Coordinates of C-alpha atoms and ligand atoms in Angstrom, one line a residue:
M289 CA -30.9 -31.4 -20.9
R290 CA -32.6 -31.3 -24.3
R291 CA -30.5 -33.0 -27.0
R292 CA -30.5 -29.8 -29.0
D293 CA -29.2 -27.8 -26.0
L294 CA -26.0 -29.6 -26.5
M295 CA -25.5 -27.2 -29.3
K296 CA -24.4 -23.8 -27.8
G297 CA -23.5 -20.6 -29.5
G298 CA -26.5 -20.1 -31.7
L299 CA -26.7 -21.1 -35.3
A300 CA -24.3 -20.1 -38.0
I301 CA -26.4 -20.5 -41.1
A302 CA -24.7 -17.8 -43.0
A303 CA -24.4 -17.5 -46.7
Q304 CA -20.7 -18.3 -46.4
A305 CA -20.4 -20.0 -43.0
V306 CA -16.8 -21.0 -42.7
L307 CA -16.6 -24.1 -40.5
P308 CA -13.5 -26.2 -39.6
M309 CA -12.9 -29.0 -42.1
A310 CA -13.9 -32.4 -40.6
S311 CA -11.0 -34.9 -41.1
A312 CA -12.0 -37.9 -43.2
G313 CA -14.1 -40.3 -41.1
A314 CA -14.4 -38.0 -38.1
A315 CA -17.5 -36.2 -37.0
P316 CA -17.1 -32.4 -37.1
Q317 CA -15.4 -30.4 -34.4
T318 CA -18.1 -27.8 -34.6
K319 CA -21.9 -27.9 -34.2
I320 CA -24.1 -28.1 -37.3
P321 CA -27.8 -27.0 -37.0
Y322 CA -30.2 -29.9 -37.2
G323 CA -33.8 -29.5 -38.0
S324 CA -37.0 -30.9 -39.5
A325 CA -39.8 -30.1 -41.9
V326 CA -42.9 -29.3 -39.9
R327 CA -46.6 -30.0 -40.7
G328 CA -48.8 -27.1 -39.6
D329 CA -51.7 -29.2 -38.5
A330 CA -49.7 -31.6 -36.4
L331 CA -47.9 -28.6 -34.8
V332 CA -51.3 -27.5 -33.5
D333 CA -52.9 -30.8 -32.7
D334 CA -50.1 -33.1 -31.5
P335 CA -48.3 -32.1 -28.3
D336 CA -45.9 -35.0 -28.5
Y337 CA -44.9 -33.8 -32.0
R338 CA -44.2 -30.3 -30.7
A339 CA -42.2 -31.7 -27.8
A340 CA -40.1 -33.8 -30.2
L341 CA -39.3 -30.8 -32.4
I342 CA -38.3 -28.8 -29.3
E343 CA -36.2 -31.7 -27.9
H344 CA -34.2 -32.3 -31.1
C345 CA -34.3 -29.3 -33.4
N346 CA -32.5 -26.0 -33.7
L347 CA -34.1 -25.4 -37.1
V348 CA -37.5 -25.9 -38.8
V349 CA -38.8 -25.6 -42.3
P350 CA -42.5 -25.6 -43.3
E351 CA -43.3 -28.9 -45.2
G352 CA -46.0 -27.1 -47.2
G353 CA -46.7 -23.8 -45.4
L354 CA -44.7 -21.6 -47.8
K355 CA -45.5 -23.3 -51.1
W356 CA -47.6 -21.5 -53.8
D357 CA -50.7 -23.6 -53.2
T358 CA -50.8 -22.4 -49.5
V359 CA -49.4 -18.9 -49.9
R360 CA -51.2 -17.9 -53.1
P361 CA -55.0 -18.8 -53.0
S362 CA -55.5 -16.3 -55.8
E363 CA -53.3 -14.0 -58.0
D364 CA -53.9 -11.0 -55.8
R365 CA -53.8 -12.7 -52.3
F366 CA -50.8 -13.7 -50.2
E367 CA -51.6 -15.9 -47.2
F368 CA -48.8 -16.1 -44.6
Y369 CA -50.7 -17.7 -41.8
E370 CA -48.9 -21.1 -42.0
G371 CA -45.4 -19.6 -42.4
D372 CA -46.0 -17.0 -39.6
K373 CA -47.4 -19.7 -37.3
L374 CA -44.2 -21.8 -37.7
L375 CA -42.0 -18.8 -37.4
A376 CA -43.7 -17.9 -34.1
F377 CA -43.1 -21.5 -32.8
A378 CA -39.4 -21.2 -33.9
D379 CA -39.0 -17.8 -32.2
Q380 CA -40.6 -19.1 -29.0
N381 CA -38.3 -22.1 -28.9
D382 CA -35.0 -20.5 -29.8
M383 CA -35.0 -22.1 -33.3
K384 CA -34.3 -20.7 -36.7
M385 CA -36.7 -21.3 -39.7
R386 CA -35.7 -21.7 -43.3
G387 CA -37.9 -21.1 -46.3
H388 CA -39.2 -23.7 -48.8
T389 CA -39.7 -23.1 -51.6
L390 CA -40.0 -20.0 -53.8
I391 CA -39.9 -21.5 -57.4
W392 CA -41.0 -25.1 -58.1
Y393 CA -42.9 -26.8 -60.8
A394 CA -45.3 -28.5 -58.3
S395 CA -47.8 -27.5 -55.6
M396 CA -49.0 -24.7 -57.9
P397 CA -52.6 -23.3 -57.5
D398 CA -54.9 -23.7 -60.4
W399 CA -55.0 -20.0 -61.3
T400 CA -51.3 -20.2 -62.3
S401 CA -52.2 -22.4 -65.2
S402 CA -53.5 -19.3 -67.0
I403 CA -50.1 -17.5 -66.9
R404 CA -48.8 -17.2 -70.4
G405 CA -45.7 -15.7 -72.1
K406 CA -42.4 -14.5 -70.8
S407 CA -43.4 -11.1 -69.5
A408 CA -46.4 -12.4 -67.5
T409 CA -44.4 -15.3 -66.1
E410 CA -41.5 -13.1 -65.1
K411 CA -44.0 -10.7 -63.5
A412 CA -45.5 -13.5 -61.5
L413 CA -42.1 -14.9 -60.4
G414 CA -40.9 -11.4 -59.4
K415 CA -44.0 -10.4 -57.5
H416 CA -44.0 -13.7 -55.6
I417 CA -40.4 -13.6 -54.6
D418 CA -40.4 -9.8 -53.8
T419 CA -43.5 -10.2 -51.6
V420 CA -42.7 -13.5 -49.8
V421 CA -39.0 -13.0 -49.2
G422 CA -39.8 -9.3 -48.3
H423 CA -42.4 -10.5 -45.8
Y424 CA -39.7 -12.5 -43.9
K425 CA -36.8 -10.2 -44.6
G426 CA -34.1 -10.7 -41.9
K427 CA -36.1 -13.4 -40.2
L428 CA -35.3 -16.5 -42.4
P429 CA -31.5 -17.1 -42.8
S430 CA -31.9 -19.5 -45.7
W431 CA -34.3 -20.0 -48.7
D432 CA -34.8 -22.8 -51.2
V433 CA -35.1 -20.4 -54.1
I434 CA -35.2 -23.0 -56.9
N435 CA -36.5 -26.5 -56.2
E436 CA -36.0 -29.5 -58.6
A437 CA -34.9 -27.6 -61.7
I438 CA -33.1 -30.7 -63.2
A439 CA -34.9 -32.9 -65.7
E440 CA -36.0 -36.3 -64.3
K441 CA -33.5 -38.0 -66.6
P442 CA -31.2 -35.3 -68.0
T443 CA -29.2 -35.6 -71.2
K444 CA -26.4 -33.3 -72.4
S445 CA -28.9 -31.3 -74.6
D446 CA -32.0 -31.6 -72.4
Y447 CA -31.1 -31.2 -68.7
L448 CA -33.7 -28.8 -67.3
R449 CA -37.2 -29.9 -66.1
P450 CA -40.1 -28.5 -68.2
S451 CA -42.2 -26.2 -66.1
L452 CA -44.3 -23.0 -66.2
W453 CA -41.0 -21.2 -65.5
L454 CA -38.7 -22.9 -68.1
D455 CA -41.3 -23.1 -70.8
N456 CA -42.1 -19.3 -70.6
M457 CA -38.8 -17.8 -69.5
G458 CA -36.1 -20.2 -70.7
K459 CA -33.3 -21.1 -68.3
T460 CA -32.8 -17.5 -67.3
Y461 CA -35.7 -18.0 -64.9
I462 CA -33.2 -19.5 -62.5
D463 CA -30.9 -16.4 -62.6
T464 CA -33.8 -14.1 -62.3
A465 CA -35.2 -15.9 -59.2
F466 CA -31.8 -15.7 -57.4
R467 CA -31.3 -12.1 -58.2
R468 CA -34.8 -11.1 -57.0
A469 CA -34.4 -13.1 -53.8
A470 CA -31.0 -11.5 -53.1
A471 CA -32.5 -8.0 -53.7
A472 CA -35.4 -8.9 -51.4
D473 CA -33.2 -10.1 -48.5
P474 CA -29.4 -9.7 -49.0
S475 CA -28.8 -11.5 -45.7
A476 CA -30.4 -14.8 -46.7
Q477 CA -28.5 -17.9 -47.9
L478 CA -29.9 -18.7 -51.3
V479 CA -30.2 -22.3 -52.3
I480 CA -30.8 -24.4 -55.3
N481 CA -32.4 -27.7 -54.0
E482 CA -32.3 -31.1 -55.8
Y483 CA -33.1 -34.7 -55.3
D484 CA -31.7 -38.0 -56.6
I485 CA -28.1 -36.7 -56.8
E486 CA -26.6 -38.9 -54.1
C487 CA -26.5 -42.5 -55.3
V488 CA -24.3 -44.8 -57.6
D489 CA -26.9 -45.2 -60.3
A490 CA -26.3 -43.6 -63.7
R491 CA -29.3 -41.4 -63.3
S492 CA -28.1 -39.9 -60.1
K493 CA -24.7 -39.2 -61.7
A494 CA -26.3 -37.6 -64.7
R495 CA -28.5 -35.4 -62.4
R496 CA -25.5 -34.4 -60.3
E497 CA -23.6 -33.4 -63.4
A498 CA -26.5 -31.4 -64.8
L499 CA -26.9 -29.6 -61.5
L500 CA -23.2 -28.8 -61.4
R501 CA -23.6 -27.4 -65.0
V502 CA -26.5 -25.1 -63.8
V503 CA -24.5 -23.9 -60.8
R504 CA -21.4 -23.3 -62.9
D505 CA -23.4 -21.2 -65.4
L506 CA -25.0 -19.3 -62.5
R507 CA -21.6 -18.5 -61.0
D508 CA -20.1 -17.6 -64.4
R509 CA -22.8 -14.9 -64.5
D510 CA -22.3 -13.9 -60.9
A511 CA -25.8 -15.0 -59.9
P512 CA -26.1 -15.0 -56.1
V513 CA -26.4 -18.8 -55.6
H514 CA -24.9 -19.5 -52.2
A515 CA -25.5 -23.2 -51.7
V516 CA -26.8 -26.5 -53.1
G517 CA -29.4 -28.4 -51.1
F518 CA -29.0 -32.2 -51.2
Q519 CA -32.7 -33.1 -50.6
G520 CA -31.5 -36.5 -49.5
H521 CA -34.6 -38.6 -50.1
L522 CA -32.3 -41.6 -50.2
K523 CA -33.5 -44.8 -51.9
G524 CA -32.5 -47.3 -49.3
Q525 CA -31.6 -50.0 -51.8
L526 CA -29.1 -47.8 -53.6
E527 CA -25.5 -47.3 -52.4
I528 CA -24.4 -43.7 -51.9
D529 CA -21.8 -42.6 -54.5
K530 CA -19.3 -41.5 -51.9
E531 CA -16.6 -40.5 -54.3
G532 CA -19.1 -38.9 -56.6
V533 CA -20.7 -36.9 -53.8
S534 CA -17.4 -35.8 -52.4
S535 CA -16.1 -34.6 -55.7
F536 CA -19.4 -32.8 -56.4
V537 CA -19.0 -31.0 -53.0
A538 CA -15.4 -30.2 -53.8
E539 CA -16.4 -28.7 -57.2
L540 CA -19.0 -26.6 -55.4
K541 CA -16.7 -25.4 -52.7
A542 CA -14.2 -24.4 -55.5
M543 CA -16.9 -22.1 -56.7
D544 CA -17.5 -20.7 -53.2
V545 CA -20.8 -22.6 -53.1
D546 CA -21.8 -24.3 -49.8
V547 CA -23.9 -27.4 -49.3
L548 CA -26.7 -28.3 -46.9
V549 CA -28.9 -31.4 -46.5
T550 CA -32.5 -30.2 -46.7
E551 CA -35.0 -33.1 -46.8
L552 CA -33.2 -36.2 -45.5
D553 CA -35.2 -39.4 -45.1
V554 CA -34.6 -43.0 -46.4
I555 CA -37.2 -44.6 -48.6
D556 CA -37.2 -48.1 -47.2
N557 CA -39.9 -49.8 -49.3
L558 CA -37.3 -52.2 -50.7
L559 CA -35.3 -52.8 -47.4
P560 CA -35.8 -55.8 -45.1
A561 CA -39.0 -56.1 -43.1
D562 CA -37.1 -56.7 -39.9
E563 CA -37.2 -53.3 -38.1
T564 CA -33.7 -53.7 -36.5
L565 CA -32.1 -54.6 -39.8
R566 CA -34.0 -51.9 -41.6
D567 CA -33.1 -49.2 -39.1
E568 CA -29.4 -50.2 -39.3
A569 CA -29.5 -50.1 -43.1
I570 CA -31.1 -46.7 -43.0
A571 CA -28.5 -45.4 -40.6
G572 CA -25.8 -46.8 -42.8
R573 CA -27.0 -45.0 -45.9
V574 CA -27.2 -41.6 -44.1
T575 CA -23.7 -42.2 -42.6
D576 CA -22.3 -42.8 -46.0
L577 CA -24.0 -39.6 -47.4
L578 CA -23.0 -37.4 -44.5
Q579 CA -19.4 -38.8 -44.4
A580 CA -19.0 -38.1 -48.2
V581 CA -20.1 -34.5 -47.6
F582 CA -18.1 -33.9 -44.4
D583 CA -14.9 -35.4 -46.0
V584 CA -14.8 -32.3 -48.1
A585 CA -16.7 -29.7 -46.0
P586 CA -19.4 -29.7 -43.3
P587 CA -22.9 -28.8 -44.6
T588 CA -24.3 -25.5 -43.2
A589 CA -27.3 -27.4 -41.9
I590 CA -28.9 -30.9 -41.8
L591 CA -32.6 -31.2 -42.0
T592 CA -34.9 -34.3 -42.2
W593 CA -38.2 -34.2 -44.0
G594 CA -40.1 -34.8 -40.9
I595 CA -38.9 -36.0 -37.4
S596 CA -41.2 -39.0 -36.7
D597 CA -42.4 -41.9 -38.9
K598 CA -45.9 -40.8 -37.7
Y599 CA -45.8 -38.0 -40.2
T600 CA -43.9 -38.8 -43.4
W601 CA -44.6 -38.3 -47.1
V602 CA -42.9 -41.5 -48.1
P603 CA -45.9 -43.8 -48.2
M604 CA -47.6 -41.4 -50.6
Y605 CA -45.3 -43.0 -53.3
F606 CA -43.3 -45.8 -51.7
T607 CA -45.5 -48.3 -49.7
R608 CA -44.0 -51.6 -48.8
D609 CA -45.3 -54.8 -50.5
D610 CA -45.4 -56.6 -47.1
G611 CA -47.8 -53.9 -45.8
S612 CA -45.5 -52.9 -42.9
L613 CA -45.2 -49.2 -42.2
N614 CA -42.3 -47.1 -43.6
R615 CA -39.5 -46.1 -41.1
P616 CA -37.8 -43.3 -43.0
L617 CA -37.2 -40.7 -40.2
P618 CA -35.0 -40.2 -37.0
L619 CA -37.8 -41.1 -34.5
D620 CA -40.3 -43.9 -34.7
R621 CA -44.1 -43.4 -34.6
N622 CA -43.9 -43.2 -30.8
Y623 CA -41.1 -40.6 -31.0
K624 CA -38.5 -43.2 -29.9
V625 CA -35.0 -42.4 -31.0
K626 CA -33.7 -44.7 -33.8
P627 CA -30.1 -45.2 -35.1
L628 CA -30.7 -42.5 -37.7
M629 CA -31.1 -39.9 -35.0
Q630 CA -27.8 -41.1 -33.4
V631 CA -26.1 -40.7 -36.8
I632 CA -27.4 -37.2 -37.1
D633 CA -26.4 -36.3 -33.6
R634 CA -22.9 -37.5 -34.3
F635 CA -22.5 -35.5 -37.5
A636 CA -24.2 -32.5 -36.1
G637 CA -21.5 -32.5 -33.3
R638 CA -24.0 -33.2 -30.6
S639 CA -22.8 -36.5 -29.3
Ligands
LIG874 C1 -43.9 -33.0 -50.3 C2 -44.7 -33.0 -49.0 O1 -43.9 -33.8 -48.0 C3 -46.0 -33.7 -49.2 O2 -46.8 -33.6 -48.0 C4 -46.8 -32.9 -50.3 O3 -48.0 -33.5 -50.6 C5 -45.9 -32.9 -51.6 O4 -44.7 -32.3 -51.3 N1 -39.4 -32.7 -52.6 C6 -39.7 -31.5 -52.1 C7 -40.8 -31.3 -51.1 O5 -39.0 -30.5 -52.3 O6 -41.4 -30.0 -51.1 C8 -41.8 -32.4 -51.2 O7 -42.7 -32.3 -50.1 C9 -41.1 -33.8 -51.3 C10 -40.2 -33.9 -52.4

């Protein structure tokens, strides 16, 4: 039996999925969808990669297939080949697909650098969201609407990341994006997605507080933000701020805002070289993060940013001084299950 078949009853990725509260320390009584980011080239070229996704995942998200630099080769063209290919794979294998990402500062095609002024920027934002979310209306249960809106090192007065969107529209670009996405697909869970909000360092705390401020503002204006995505690109050397994460989730739930884990991996460049020790440390960080979330409320989904160490973005920025390969994901380069997969299975209610 495929590991993911242990999860019966379909997937409840609803805007306001109400799941039984997991008691502190226990894994949930219900099943949580688990999935992975997917690379379009490997999906076609690597049968073992496809088999691993089918074996373990109920959910997929394109790693790059729905970003502007793939979807928008020019101002007047929309290219859905990659997104449609992954959606077809998901449909064929009884999986759901979520969307990533509508509005981000990065992966923007060159032509967008000529967009100037509030009205042209709002027009570009609206046209993109209307067309892309409209194309997948009713087919994608969840979207990352806004990705990485918080400044790298936020302060009280300066907490949003400069971008084409902020510079030309001001902070209302965030409201506008959520409202356009809700109009384009009222059934979709609409997510604001952020990284480096999980750990004990002062910067993570400041980023968490800034994100909470953004969400509170949005909810005060009745903007349709349904959930916060913990990207979960955990720095392995940093402790999870379990209390801080739990109180953050509690504040969100008090505003009727759910959480999900959207891009989980553990950046292991500063962890021990020994693979057994490293894998255990990685599993421990993820256990701490998921427990801190589940102690308040189960996430509506858990996704890793890839399923095998064979295909990971981590070495793009975090190579190890000892030259050994990174091991950030649930399966090793030969698709062998690691402790991290067992942690996910436990919290996803599959073991
Ligand atoms: C990354 C991809 O994994 C890389 O392949 C690509 O070159 C750059 O983008 N946060 C995000 C993701 O929201 O979209 C990023 O994905 C990783 C950081």
